[in-house]
C-alpha positions as MATLAB code, in Angstrom:
seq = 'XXXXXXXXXXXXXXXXXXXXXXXXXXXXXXXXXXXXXXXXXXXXXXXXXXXXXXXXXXXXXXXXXXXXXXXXXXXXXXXXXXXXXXXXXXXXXXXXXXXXXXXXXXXXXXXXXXXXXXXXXXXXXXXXXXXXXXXXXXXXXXXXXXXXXXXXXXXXXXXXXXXXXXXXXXXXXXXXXXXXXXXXXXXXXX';
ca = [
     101.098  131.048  -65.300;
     102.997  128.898  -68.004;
     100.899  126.435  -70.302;
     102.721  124.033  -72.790;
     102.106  121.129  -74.830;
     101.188  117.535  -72.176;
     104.121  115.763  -73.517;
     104.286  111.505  -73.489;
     103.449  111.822  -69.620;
     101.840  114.839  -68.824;
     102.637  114.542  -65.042;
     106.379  114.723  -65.887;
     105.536  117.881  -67.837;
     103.819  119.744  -65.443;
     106.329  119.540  -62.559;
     109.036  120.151  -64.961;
     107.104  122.987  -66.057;
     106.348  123.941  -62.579;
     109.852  124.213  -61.573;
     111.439  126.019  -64.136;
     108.468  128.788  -63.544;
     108.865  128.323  -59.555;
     112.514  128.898  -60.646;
     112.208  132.689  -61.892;
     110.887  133.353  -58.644;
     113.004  131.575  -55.951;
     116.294  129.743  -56.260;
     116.983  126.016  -56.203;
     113.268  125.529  -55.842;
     112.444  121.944  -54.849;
     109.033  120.120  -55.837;
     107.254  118.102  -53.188;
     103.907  116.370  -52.377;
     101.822  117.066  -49.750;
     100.123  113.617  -48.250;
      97.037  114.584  -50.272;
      99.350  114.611  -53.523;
      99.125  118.362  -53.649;
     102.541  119.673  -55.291;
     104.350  121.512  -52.731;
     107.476  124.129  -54.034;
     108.694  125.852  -50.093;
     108.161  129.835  -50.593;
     105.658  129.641  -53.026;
     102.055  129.005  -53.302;
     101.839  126.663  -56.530;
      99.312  124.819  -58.490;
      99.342  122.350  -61.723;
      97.011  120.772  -63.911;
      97.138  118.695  -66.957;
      94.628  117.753  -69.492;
      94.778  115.154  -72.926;
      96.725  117.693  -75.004;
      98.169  120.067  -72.503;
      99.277  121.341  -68.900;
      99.006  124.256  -67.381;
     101.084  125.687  -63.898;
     100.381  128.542  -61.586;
     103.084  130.064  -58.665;
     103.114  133.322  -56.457;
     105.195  134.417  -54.036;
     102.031  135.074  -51.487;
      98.690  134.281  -51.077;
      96.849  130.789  -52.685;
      96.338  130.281  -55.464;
      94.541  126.953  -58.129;
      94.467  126.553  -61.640;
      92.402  123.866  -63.617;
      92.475  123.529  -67.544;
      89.797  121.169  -69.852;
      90.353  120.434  -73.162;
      87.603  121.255  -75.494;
      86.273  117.877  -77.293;
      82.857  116.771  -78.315;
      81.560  115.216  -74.699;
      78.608  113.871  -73.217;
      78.445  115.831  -69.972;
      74.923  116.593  -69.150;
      74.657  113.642  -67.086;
      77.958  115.293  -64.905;
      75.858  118.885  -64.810;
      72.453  117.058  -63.674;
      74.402  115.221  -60.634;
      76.618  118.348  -59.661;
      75.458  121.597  -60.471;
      72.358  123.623  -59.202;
      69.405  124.984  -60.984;
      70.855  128.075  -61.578;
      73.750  126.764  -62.610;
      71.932  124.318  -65.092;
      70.120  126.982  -66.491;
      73.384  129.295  -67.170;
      74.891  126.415  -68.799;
      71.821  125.202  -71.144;
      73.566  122.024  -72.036;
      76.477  124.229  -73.830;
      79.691  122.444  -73.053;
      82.126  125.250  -73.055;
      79.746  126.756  -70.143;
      79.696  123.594  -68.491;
      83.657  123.657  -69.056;
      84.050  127.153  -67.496;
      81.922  126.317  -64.448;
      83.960  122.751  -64.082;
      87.217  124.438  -64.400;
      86.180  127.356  -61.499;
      85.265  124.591  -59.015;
      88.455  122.901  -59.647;
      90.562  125.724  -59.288;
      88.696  127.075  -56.326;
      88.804  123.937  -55.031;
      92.591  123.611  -55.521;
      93.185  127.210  -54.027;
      91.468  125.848  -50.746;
      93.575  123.169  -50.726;
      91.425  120.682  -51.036;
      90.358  119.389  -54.551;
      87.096  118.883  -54.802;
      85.988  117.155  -52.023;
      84.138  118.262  -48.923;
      81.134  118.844  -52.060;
      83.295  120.944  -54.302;
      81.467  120.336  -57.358;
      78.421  121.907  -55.554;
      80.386  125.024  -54.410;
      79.010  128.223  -56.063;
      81.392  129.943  -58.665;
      80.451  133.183  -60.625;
      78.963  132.545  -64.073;
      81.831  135.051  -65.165;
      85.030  136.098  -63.871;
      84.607  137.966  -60.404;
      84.519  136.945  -56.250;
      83.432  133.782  -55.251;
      80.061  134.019  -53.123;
      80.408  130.638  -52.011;
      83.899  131.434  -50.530;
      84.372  135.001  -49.404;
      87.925  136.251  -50.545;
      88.421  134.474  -53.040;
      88.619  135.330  -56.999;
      87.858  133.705  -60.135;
      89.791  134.487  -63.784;
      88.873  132.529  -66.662;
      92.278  133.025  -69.421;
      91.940  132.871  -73.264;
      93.497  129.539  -74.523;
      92.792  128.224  -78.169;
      91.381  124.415  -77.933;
      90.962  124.399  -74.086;
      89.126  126.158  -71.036;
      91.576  127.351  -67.930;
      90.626  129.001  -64.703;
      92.481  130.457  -61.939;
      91.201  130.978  -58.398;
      93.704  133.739  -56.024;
      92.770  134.910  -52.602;
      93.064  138.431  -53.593;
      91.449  140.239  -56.696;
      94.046  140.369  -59.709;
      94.568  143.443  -62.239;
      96.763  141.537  -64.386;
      97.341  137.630  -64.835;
     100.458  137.069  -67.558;
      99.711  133.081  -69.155;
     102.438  132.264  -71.014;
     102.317  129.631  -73.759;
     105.637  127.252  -74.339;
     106.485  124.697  -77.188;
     108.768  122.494  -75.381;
     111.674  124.946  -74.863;
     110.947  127.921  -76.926;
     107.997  130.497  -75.797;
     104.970  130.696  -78.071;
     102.923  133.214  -77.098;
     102.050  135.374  -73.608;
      98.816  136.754  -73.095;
      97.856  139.329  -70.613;
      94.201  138.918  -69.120;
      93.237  142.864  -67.481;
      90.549  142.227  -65.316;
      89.134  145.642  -63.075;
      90.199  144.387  -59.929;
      92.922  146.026  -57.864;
      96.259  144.020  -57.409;
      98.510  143.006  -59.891;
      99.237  139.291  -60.052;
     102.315  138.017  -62.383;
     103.003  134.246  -63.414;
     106.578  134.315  -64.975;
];
């Protein structure tokens, strides 16, 4: 997974972004759009996602995989949590917005794995609390990564050991952090 700064249009930037990681795993890949807008790269599974400040992409040679990232910014989203999430859900979070930001960003990226956003009732689709399987949907797997100023998720259709996110400003690499998790298969974004 590669993160970097949103850019003037963040769109641009992610599938830029997206190619050059889809890029040290195939050759000559080539972005397209599924009729639902979904970004498309042939002998990959790929996913984007772009915030205010940032975007964020996500490829593999196998399997599915969805990534979502929020910003962090003072918000009003109880209203959001009160029309979406469950009582047990509501509870976890306790009106704390990077909990509400963590649960948001595991629907998404579940959702996004599935291959199909959030409709069909995403927002009401169980996700763990932490990072772990998704009861809701067997086989599938939620990570939460470290990133300074923002909440990112990523949802895989195996369990991951390893998930590298590396950070980019513009051209030059930043910083690449490696997330262990004690699951069994190792799962590499660049």
């Amino acid at each position: 997974m590669w993160t970097a700064p949103a850019g003037d249009d963040s769109r641009a930037t992610a599938h830029a972004l997206l190619l050059s990681l889809a890029g040290t795993l195939v050759s000559d890949p080539v972005l397209q759009h599924a009729a639902n807008g979904r970004p498309e790269i042939p002998g990959l599974a790929v996913s984007l996602s772009h915030s205010r400040s940032r975007v964020a992409v996500a490829a593999r040679r196998t399997g599915s995989i969805g990534i979502d990232l929020e910003d962090v910014y003072p918000r009003e989203v109880s209203g959001l949590a009160r029309r979406w999430f469950d009582p047990a859900e509501l509870e976890w979070m306790a009106g704390d917005l990077h909990a509400f930001l963590q649960l948001w960003t595991a629907k998404e990226a579940v959702g996004k794995a599935l291959g199909v956003g959030l409709r069909n009732s995403g927002l009401r689709r169980r996700v763990p609390f932490g990072d772990g399987p998704v009861g809701s949907v067997p086989g599938l797997y939620v990570v939460r990564l470290p990133l300074d100023g923002a909440v990112l998720a990523v949802a895989l259709d195996e369990p991951p050991v390893e998930i590298v996110l590396t950070e980019h400003q513009g051209t030059a690499l930043r910083s690449t952090v490696r997330s262990r998790t004690s699951f069994p298969v190792v799962v590499r974004g660049n």
